[in-house]
Amino acid sequence: MTSLAKLVNVADYRRVAKRRLPKFVFDYADGAAGDELTMALNLRAFDKYLLHPHQQVDVGKLSTETTVLGRKLNFPLLLGPTGLQRMAHRNADLEVSRAAGQTGTPFVVSASTAFTVEEIADANRGGDLWLQIYPWRDRNAIEHVVKRAIARNYSTLVVSVDVPLLARRERDIRNGMSIPPKLNVSNIFQGATHPRWVTHLVRGPEITFKNFADLVPDSHGMALMNWVNNELTNPGAQWDELKWLRSIWPGPMVVKGILTVADARRAVAQGADAIVVSNHGGRQLDGTPATIDVLPNIVAAVGDQVDVLIDGGIRRGTDILKAVALGAKAALIARPYWWGLAAGGAEGVASVIDLLRAEFEMAMALSGRPTIDSIGRDLLFPDEG
C-alpha cells in the first residue's frame, strides 16, 4: 500500500490512481474528447510563460490570502465540479467535501452526484460550498436542487454553459464506458484485477444521480441516470435562461465554460458575478485553445466588472502563480484531486491541496512576490512591467 508521504507531486498521485483503478474508470477521468489535443494544449501552454523573479525582496511574512466574490480564500485555489466521483471511491464526494472543509478550500459540488447536496454539506462542516448545474431543460429539476442547496447555505451557483450535449470521448468508447455506466466482459475483468476498487464499489451507494431521485418514479441506478440524460439535456439552451437562474439564486452566480471575449461579455450582461475561463478540460470540443492563452484577453475585457477564474491544465503551484499573474483571481482543479481521491480518500485530496499550496508559496517567495497583490504581468518573462 502506497504511503501518501512518498508522493511528491501531482504526477505521482496520477500514477497511483492509474494503478488502483480499473482502466475504464481511470480513462474516464483522465481522458478527453477527440484526439485529446485541447487537453494536451492546456498542459503545454503553461510552459510558454516563464517566471521573471525579483531578488532581494522581503518575503519573510509571505501571505497567500486572496478574495473571490468578496469571500476570503487561503490561497487562490478551488476544487472544481466533477461527475461520477463515486467510481473512484465508495464515499466519493463526501471525502472530497471533508478534505475541502479541513483545508479551507471552496468546493464546487456537481448536482449530478451519488450523494445529496445535504449529505455533502454535512461532510464539509461549515466550509464554502458552491453548487454547479447545467441549464437543463426541466426547470422544476433545477429548482428542486437549487432550493435545497440554498437551505444548506451553499454560497455560490455555478452554471456550466459548454455542454449542450456530451462529446465523443474515444477512450470511453473503446472501453465500453458510458453514462450511465454499463459493465461489459472487459470491464468486469478489469474490475476483478483490482479487488480494492471492487470493495469500494460494492460497499458504497449506487452510482447514480441521487439529487433527482425524488423526481423519478423508478429512482434506482440506471433508470434514474437514463432519466437525467434523456430529460435534462438541453441543446437548445440560450443566454437569456441565465436571467431566470439569477432570479432564483440569492447569492453570486458564476458562468463556467467561457473561451471568448464576446461570450464573457454576454455572461456579464446576463447577471454573472464571475466567470470561469474553461474548455471543460478538453472533454467537450477538441481543438480549442488552452485556457491560459485566452485568459489575458478576457481579463482585459471584463476583469474590471467581474472576478475571472480559470481551469484547465493546473498541475503545479507555478501554474496557479502564472494564472494569477495573467489576471485570474483563482484557479480550479479537477483531475488532480480526483487522483488524490483514488489514492487516499479525503487524506489524498487534502494532500493534493497542501502540495499545490506549498509549491505556490515557494514559487511566490522565490519570485520575490510576498502577497497576491504583488503578483502581476511583470512576473512573466519577457518583463512587461
Short mmCIF file of C-alpha atoms in Angstrom, two decimals:
data_model
loop_
_atom_site.label_atom_id
_atom_site.label_comp_id
_atom_site.label_asym_id
_atom_site.label_seq_id
_atom_site.Cartn_x
_atom_site.Cartn_y
_atom_site.Cartn_z
CA MET A 1 0.00 0.00 0.00
CA THR A 2 1.41 3.38 -1.05
CA SER A 3 2.20 5.92 1.65
CA LEU A 4 0.92 9.36 0.67
CA ALA A 5 4.05 10.84 2.24
CA LYS A 6 6.07 9.31 -0.60
CA LEU A 7 4.06 11.16 -3.28
CA VAL A 8 5.88 14.38 -4.04
CA ASN A 9 3.87 15.90 -6.89
CA VAL A 10 0.53 15.67 -8.68
CA ALA A 11 2.01 13.33 -11.29
CA ASP A 12 2.75 10.84 -8.51
CA TYR A 13 -0.91 10.85 -7.48
CA ARG A 14 -1.90 10.22 -11.09
CA ARG A 15 0.38 7.17 -11.24
CA VAL A 16 -1.13 5.76 -8.04
CA ALA A 17 -4.67 6.35 -9.31
CA LYS A 18 -3.82 4.63 -12.58
CA ARG A 19 -2.56 1.61 -10.67
CA ARG A 20 -5.50 1.41 -8.28
CA LEU A 21 -8.38 1.99 -10.70
CA PRO A 22 -9.59 -0.26 -13.50
CA LYS A 23 -8.58 1.10 -16.89
CA PHE A 24 -12.11 2.11 -17.89
CA VAL A 25 -12.51 4.15 -14.68
CA PHE A 26 -9.09 5.79 -14.88
CA ASP A 27 -9.58 6.63 -18.55
CA TYR A 28 -12.98 8.17 -17.83
CA ALA A 29 -11.38 10.75 -15.52
CA ASP A 30 -8.05 11.08 -17.29
CA GLY A 31 -9.26 11.24 -20.88
CA ALA A 32 -10.73 13.92 -23.11
CA ALA A 33 -12.61 14.35 -26.36
CA GLY A 34 -11.42 13.55 -29.88
CA ASP A 35 -7.65 13.44 -30.30
CA GLU A 36 -7.25 14.99 -26.82
CA LEU A 37 -5.48 17.95 -28.42
CA THR A 38 -7.10 20.56 -26.19
CA MET A 39 -6.20 18.65 -23.02
CA ALA A 40 -2.58 18.48 -24.21
CA LEU A 41 -2.58 22.19 -25.08
CA ASN A 42 -3.89 23.04 -21.60
CA LEU A 43 -0.88 21.29 -20.11
CA ARG A 44 1.80 22.53 -22.53
CA ALA A 45 0.67 26.15 -22.68
CA PHE A 46 1.89 26.92 -19.16
CA ASP A 47 5.44 26.16 -20.29
CA LYS A 48 5.39 29.21 -22.58
CA TYR A 49 5.04 31.56 -19.62
CA LEU A 50 8.38 31.72 -17.84
CA LEU A 51 8.90 33.38 -14.48
CA HIS A 52 11.00 36.54 -14.13
CA PRO A 53 11.84 36.82 -10.42
CA HIS A 54 12.69 39.92 -8.43
CA GLN A 55 15.55 39.47 -5.97
CA GLN A 56 16.30 40.96 -2.55
CA VAL A 57 12.61 41.26 -1.70
CA ASP A 58 11.46 40.68 1.88
CA VAL A 59 9.33 37.51 1.73
CA GLY A 60 9.65 36.71 5.42
CA LYS A 61 5.94 37.37 6.01
CA LEU A 62 4.51 35.86 2.87
CA SER A 63 0.70 35.74 2.53
CA THR A 64 -1.23 33.65 0.02
CA GLU A 65 -4.64 35.01 1.09
CA THR A 66 -6.92 36.41 -1.57
CA THR A 67 -10.63 37.03 -2.15
CA VAL A 68 -13.08 35.72 -4.72
CA LEU A 69 -16.57 37.20 -4.85
CA GLY A 70 -15.78 39.00 -1.62
CA ARG A 71 -15.00 35.79 0.28
CA LYS A 72 -11.55 35.10 1.70
CA LEU A 73 -9.53 32.17 0.34
CA ASN A 74 -6.43 30.72 2.00
CA PHE A 75 -4.83 30.70 -1.43
CA PRO A 76 -6.23 31.05 -4.95
CA LEU A 77 -7.49 27.50 -5.48
CA LEU A 78 -10.93 25.90 -5.68
CA LEU A 79 -12.00 22.30 -6.24
CA GLY A 80 -13.93 22.27 -9.49
CA PRO A 81 -17.02 20.14 -10.21
CA THR A 82 -16.58 16.57 -11.43
CA GLY A 83 -19.18 13.91 -12.07
CA LEU A 84 -19.20 10.23 -11.13
CA GLN A 85 -16.63 10.53 -8.35
CA ARG A 86 -18.40 7.51 -6.90
CA MET A 87 -16.50 5.42 -9.45
CA ALA A 88 -13.22 6.29 -7.73
CA HIS A 89 -14.18 5.86 -4.07
CA ARG A 90 -17.14 4.50 -2.14
CA ASN A 91 -17.60 7.77 -0.23
CA ALA A 92 -16.66 9.88 -3.23
CA ASP A 93 -17.97 13.45 -2.91
CA LEU A 94 -18.21 13.10 0.87
CA GLU A 95 -14.46 12.52 1.07
CA VAL A 96 -13.76 15.48 -1.22
CA SER A 97 -16.10 17.69 0.79
CA ARG A 98 -14.43 16.64 4.03
CA ALA A 99 -10.99 17.48 2.65
CA ALA A 100 -12.22 20.82 1.32
CA GLY A 101 -13.62 21.76 4.71
CA GLN A 102 -10.45 20.70 6.52
CA THR A 103 -8.19 22.74 4.23
CA GLY A 104 -10.47 25.77 3.89
CA THR A 105 -10.82 25.27 0.14
CA PRO A 106 -14.09 26.10 -1.66
CA PHE A 107 -15.65 23.02 -3.27
CA VAL A 108 -17.81 23.36 -6.37
CA VAL A 109 -20.28 20.49 -5.95
CA SER A 110 -21.78 18.92 -9.06
CA ALA A 111 -25.52 18.39 -8.77
CA SER A 112 -25.00 15.07 -10.58
CA THR A 113 -23.58 13.06 -7.71
CA ALA A 114 -24.26 9.79 -5.90
CA PHE A 115 -24.78 11.81 -2.70
CA THR A 116 -27.24 14.58 -1.97
CA VAL A 117 -26.35 18.22 -1.50
CA GLU A 118 -27.37 17.77 2.13
CA GLU A 119 -25.03 14.82 2.71
CA ILE A 120 -22.15 16.68 1.08
CA ALA A 121 -22.82 19.74 3.27
CA ASP A 122 -22.79 17.59 6.40
CA ALA A 123 -19.39 16.19 5.45
CA ASN A 124 -17.99 19.66 4.76
CA ARG A 125 -18.76 21.01 8.26
CA GLY A 126 -19.18 24.68 7.56
CA GLY A 127 -16.78 25.27 4.67
CA ASP A 128 -17.55 27.17 1.49
CA LEU A 129 -19.67 25.07 -0.88
CA TRP A 130 -20.71 26.12 -4.38
CA LEU A 131 -23.37 24.32 -6.43
CA GLN A 132 -22.75 23.53 -10.10
CA ILE A 133 -25.60 22.90 -12.52
CA TYR A 134 -26.26 22.98 -16.25
CA PRO A 135 -29.08 25.00 -17.89
CA TRP A 136 -31.24 21.89 -18.01
CA ARG A 137 -34.46 21.71 -19.98
CA ASP A 138 -36.60 20.89 -16.93
CA ARG A 139 -36.74 23.97 -14.72
CA ASN A 140 -38.52 22.03 -11.99
CA ALA A 141 -35.46 19.80 -11.66
CA ILE A 142 -33.21 22.86 -11.40
CA GLU A 143 -35.38 24.45 -8.72
CA HIS A 144 -35.56 21.12 -6.89
CA VAL A 145 -31.82 21.01 -6.27
CA VAL A 146 -31.20 24.77 -6.09
CA LYS A 147 -33.69 25.34 -3.27
CA ARG A 148 -32.16 22.52 -1.24
CA ALA A 149 -28.68 23.96 -1.73
CA ILE A 150 -29.88 27.38 -0.60
CA ALA A 151 -31.36 25.79 2.53
CA ARG A 152 -27.95 24.26 3.32
CA ASN A 153 -26.05 27.54 2.86
CA TYR A 154 -24.29 26.85 -0.41
CA SER A 155 -22.82 30.24 -1.17
CA THR A 156 -22.49 30.37 -4.94
CA LEU A 157 -24.19 28.99 -8.06
CA VAL A 158 -22.01 27.84 -10.97
CA VAL A 159 -23.69 27.40 -14.35
CA SER A 160 -21.73 25.38 -16.90
CA VAL A 161 -22.70 26.55 -20.39
CA ASP A 162 -20.39 24.41 -22.53
CA VAL A 163 -22.25 21.08 -22.51
CA PRO A 164 -25.33 21.30 -24.77
CA LEU A 165 -24.59 17.61 -25.38
CA LEU A 166 -21.86 15.17 -24.42
CA ALA A 167 -18.84 14.94 -26.71
CA ARG A 168 -17.31 11.73 -28.06
CA ARG A 169 -14.55 10.60 -25.73
CA GLU A 170 -12.77 7.89 -27.62
CA ARG A 171 -11.09 6.25 -24.63
CA ASP A 172 -14.56 5.73 -23.15
CA ILE A 173 -15.91 4.36 -26.43
CA ARG A 174 -13.06 1.87 -26.73
CA ASN A 175 -13.51 0.82 -23.10
CA GLY A 176 -17.26 0.42 -23.44
CA MET A 177 -17.71 3.16 -20.86
CA SER A 178 -20.96 5.11 -20.99
CA ILE A 179 -23.18 7.38 -18.95
CA PRO A 180 -24.92 5.68 -17.28
CA PRO A 181 -22.06 3.18 -16.81
CA LYS A 182 -22.58 -0.28 -18.29
CA LEU A 183 -20.40 -3.25 -17.45
CA ASN A 184 -19.15 -5.49 -20.25
CA VAL A 185 -16.87 -8.53 -20.22
CA SER A 186 -13.70 -6.40 -20.48
CA ASN A 187 -14.73 -4.05 -17.67
CA ILE A 188 -15.73 -6.94 -15.41
CA PHE A 189 -12.28 -8.48 -15.95
CA GLN A 190 -10.56 -5.17 -15.21
CA GLY A 191 -12.55 -4.86 -12.01
CA ALA A 192 -11.63 -8.38 -10.95
CA THR A 193 -7.94 -7.49 -11.18
CA HIS A 194 -8.48 -4.51 -8.86
CA PRO A 195 -10.00 -6.04 -5.69
CA ARG A 196 -9.54 -2.87 -3.64
CA TRP A 197 -11.67 -0.96 -6.15
CA VAL A 198 -14.29 -3.73 -6.18
CA THR A 199 -14.55 -3.43 -2.41
CA HIS A 200 -15.26 0.28 -2.75
CA LEU A 201 -17.80 -0.45 -5.48
CA VAL A 202 -19.86 -2.95 -3.52
CA ARG A 203 -19.68 -1.17 -0.16
CA GLY A 204 -20.82 2.22 -1.41
CA PRO A 205 -24.17 3.53 -2.65
CA GLU A 206 -25.47 3.16 -6.17
CA ILE A 207 -23.65 5.02 -8.91
CA THR A 208 -26.45 7.37 -9.77
CA PHE A 209 -27.66 10.98 -9.55
CA LYS A 210 -29.21 10.96 -6.11
CA ASN A 211 -30.29 14.63 -6.01
CA PHE A 212 -33.02 13.86 -8.54
CA ALA A 213 -34.34 10.62 -7.03
CA ASP A 214 -37.50 12.30 -5.73
CA LEU A 215 -38.47 13.36 -9.25
CA VAL A 216 -38.46 9.92 -10.88
CA PRO A 217 -40.97 7.12 -10.18
CA ASP A 218 -38.27 4.47 -10.67
CA SER A 219 -35.41 6.17 -8.88
CA HIS A 220 -32.88 3.35 -8.86
CA GLY A 221 -29.49 3.41 -10.53
CA MET A 222 -29.69 3.06 -14.29
CA ALA A 223 -33.30 4.23 -14.57
CA LEU A 224 -32.54 7.47 -12.76
CA MET A 225 -29.38 8.13 -14.75
CA ASN A 226 -31.24 7.48 -18.00
CA TRP A 227 -33.95 9.93 -16.92
CA VAL A 228 -31.34 12.60 -16.20
CA ASN A 229 -29.68 12.09 -19.58
CA ASN A 230 -32.94 12.00 -21.52
CA GLU A 231 -34.97 14.64 -19.72
CA LEU A 232 -32.45 17.24 -18.60
CA THR A 233 -30.04 17.68 -21.51
CA ASN A 234 -30.75 20.94 -23.29
CA PRO A 235 -29.12 21.51 -26.70
CA GLY A 236 -31.43 24.50 -27.16
CA ALA A 237 -30.15 26.46 -24.15
CA GLN A 238 -29.90 30.23 -24.71
CA TRP A 239 -28.21 33.08 -22.85
CA ASP A 240 -31.48 34.55 -21.56
CA GLU A 241 -32.00 31.46 -19.39
CA LEU A 242 -29.31 32.84 -17.11
CA LYS A 243 -31.67 35.65 -16.15
CA TRP A 244 -34.14 33.12 -14.78
CA LEU A 245 -31.37 31.35 -12.84
CA ARG A 246 -30.26 34.72 -11.50
CA SER A 247 -33.84 35.31 -10.27
CA ILE A 248 -33.99 32.10 -8.18
CA TRP A 249 -30.50 32.23 -6.70
CA PRO A 250 -29.90 34.82 -3.94
CA GLY A 251 -26.10 34.68 -3.92
CA PRO A 252 -23.35 35.14 -6.50
CA MET A 253 -23.72 33.39 -9.86
CA VAL A 254 -20.71 32.16 -11.83
CA VAL A 255 -20.77 31.21 -15.52
CA LYS A 256 -18.31 28.45 -16.43
CA GLY A 257 -17.15 27.45 -19.89
CA ILE A 258 -16.15 30.80 -21.39
CA LEU A 259 -13.42 30.98 -24.05
CA THR A 260 -14.14 34.18 -25.97
CA VAL A 261 -14.41 37.86 -25.15
CA ALA A 262 -17.85 38.01 -26.77
CA ASP A 263 -19.22 35.24 -24.55
CA ALA A 264 -17.59 36.76 -21.47
CA ARG A 265 -19.47 40.00 -22.17
CA ARG A 266 -22.73 38.11 -22.76
CA ALA A 267 -22.36 36.30 -19.44
CA VAL A 268 -21.79 39.56 -17.60
CA ALA A 269 -24.78 41.14 -19.35
CA GLN A 270 -26.96 38.25 -18.13
CA GLY A 271 -26.00 38.77 -14.49
CA ALA A 272 -22.84 36.76 -13.93
CA ASP A 273 -20.80 37.88 -10.91
CA ALA A 274 -17.78 35.86 -12.06
CA ILE A 275 -16.77 33.71 -15.00
CA VAL A 276 -14.57 30.65 -15.32
CA VAL A 277 -12.38 30.59 -18.40
CA SER A 278 -12.71 26.90 -19.23
CA ASN A 279 -12.70 24.42 -22.08
CA HIS A 280 -14.02 21.66 -19.82
CA GLY A 281 -10.54 20.21 -19.50
CA GLY A 282 -10.67 19.25 -23.17
CA ARG A 283 -13.60 16.91 -22.51
CA GLN A 284 -16.06 18.69 -24.82
CA LEU A 285 -14.94 20.43 -28.05
CA ASP A 286 -11.49 19.27 -29.08
CA GLY A 287 -9.27 21.75 -30.90
CA THR A 288 -9.95 24.81 -28.78
CA PRO A 289 -7.08 26.92 -27.40
CA ALA A 290 -5.58 26.44 -23.97
CA THR A 291 -7.40 28.43 -21.31
CA ILE A 292 -4.25 30.16 -20.09
CA ASP A 293 -3.76 31.57 -23.61
CA VAL A 294 -7.22 33.16 -23.83
CA LEU A 295 -7.26 34.34 -20.21
CA PRO A 296 -5.49 37.71 -20.71
CA ASN A 297 -7.94 38.97 -23.35
CA ILE A 298 -10.94 38.00 -21.24
CA VAL A 299 -9.47 39.67 -18.16
CA ALA A 300 -8.84 42.83 -20.22
CA ALA A 301 -12.45 42.81 -21.44
CA VAL A 302 -14.43 42.09 -18.25
CA GLY A 303 -11.96 41.84 -15.38
CA ASP A 304 -12.93 45.27 -14.10
CA GLN A 305 -16.58 44.14 -13.79
CA VAL A 306 -16.39 40.55 -12.51
CA ASP A 307 -13.92 38.10 -10.99
CA VAL A 308 -12.27 35.94 -13.64
CA LEU A 309 -11.28 32.39 -12.70
CA ILE A 310 -9.61 29.69 -14.77
CA ASP A 311 -9.37 25.92 -15.02
CA GLY A 312 -7.59 23.51 -17.33
CA GLY A 313 -4.10 22.06 -17.05
CA ILE A 314 -3.26 23.08 -13.48
CA ARG A 315 -0.69 20.58 -12.22
CA ARG A 316 1.80 22.74 -10.30
CA GLY A 317 1.77 25.61 -7.87
CA THR A 318 3.69 27.56 -10.51
CA ASP A 319 0.73 27.08 -12.87
CA ILE A 320 -1.51 28.84 -10.36
CA LEU A 321 1.09 31.59 -9.97
CA LYS A 322 1.19 32.16 -13.73
CA ALA A 323 -2.61 32.27 -13.94
CA VAL A 324 -2.75 34.90 -11.19
CA ALA A 325 -0.03 36.90 -12.95
CA LEU A 326 -2.22 36.92 -16.07
CA GLY A 327 -5.20 38.25 -14.13
CA ALA A 328 -7.06 35.23 -12.75
CA LYS A 329 -8.45 35.65 -9.25
CA ALA A 330 -8.11 31.91 -8.63
CA ALA A 331 -7.76 28.56 -10.38
CA LEU A 332 -9.91 25.44 -10.27
CA ILE A 333 -8.62 21.88 -10.38
CA ALA A 334 -10.48 18.66 -11.14
CA ARG A 335 -8.35 15.73 -12.31
CA PRO A 336 -5.62 16.31 -9.68
CA TYR A 337 -7.99 15.92 -6.74
CA TRP A 338 -9.79 13.02 -8.49
CA TRP A 339 -6.42 11.25 -8.47
CA GLY A 340 -5.96 12.21 -4.82
CA LEU A 341 -9.37 10.73 -4.04
CA ALA A 342 -8.44 7.46 -5.71
CA ALA A 343 -5.07 7.38 -3.93
CA GLY A 344 -6.29 8.05 -0.42
CA GLY A 345 -9.82 9.38 0.02
CA ALA A 346 -10.13 12.63 1.97
CA GLU A 347 -6.50 12.42 3.05
CA GLY A 348 -5.41 12.10 -0.57
CA VAL A 349 -7.48 15.08 -1.66
CA ALA A 350 -6.17 17.20 1.23
CA SER A 351 -2.62 16.15 0.39
CA VAL A 352 -3.01 17.31 -3.22
CA ILE A 353 -4.32 20.67 -1.99
CA ASP A 354 -1.49 21.03 0.52
CA LEU A 355 1.08 20.08 -2.09
CA LEU A 356 -0.12 22.70 -4.57
CA ARG A 357 -0.24 25.30 -1.84
CA ALA A 358 3.34 24.52 -0.76
CA GLU A 359 4.53 24.78 -4.36
CA PHE A 360 2.64 28.05 -4.80
CA GLU A 361 4.11 29.56 -1.62
CA MET A 362 7.64 28.57 -2.58
CA ALA A 363 7.22 29.98 -6.09
CA MET A 364 5.91 33.26 -4.66
CA ALA A 365 8.86 33.54 -2.29
CA LEU A 366 11.49 32.66 -4.89
CA SER A 367 9.88 35.12 -7.32
CA GLY A 368 10.03 37.95 -4.80
CA ARG A 369 6.23 38.28 -4.55
CA PRO A 370 5.21 38.35 -0.85
CA THR A 371 1.46 38.91 -1.44
CA ILE A 372 -1.15 38.13 -4.06
CA ASP A 373 -1.40 41.83 -4.90
CA SER A 374 2.31 41.86 -5.75
CA ILE A 375 1.82 39.26 -8.49
CA GLY A 376 1.41 40.93 -11.89
CA ARG A 377 2.39 40.70 -15.54
CA ASP A 378 5.93 41.82 -14.69
CA LEU A 379 6.42 38.38 -13.11
CA LEU A 380 6.35 36.77 -16.55
CA PHE A 381 9.26 36.75 -18.98
CA PRO A 382 9.80 38.86 -21.01
CA ASP A 383 9.34 41.64 -18.48
CA GLU A 384 6.26 43.71 -19.35
CA GLY A 385 6.35 45.82 -16.20
#
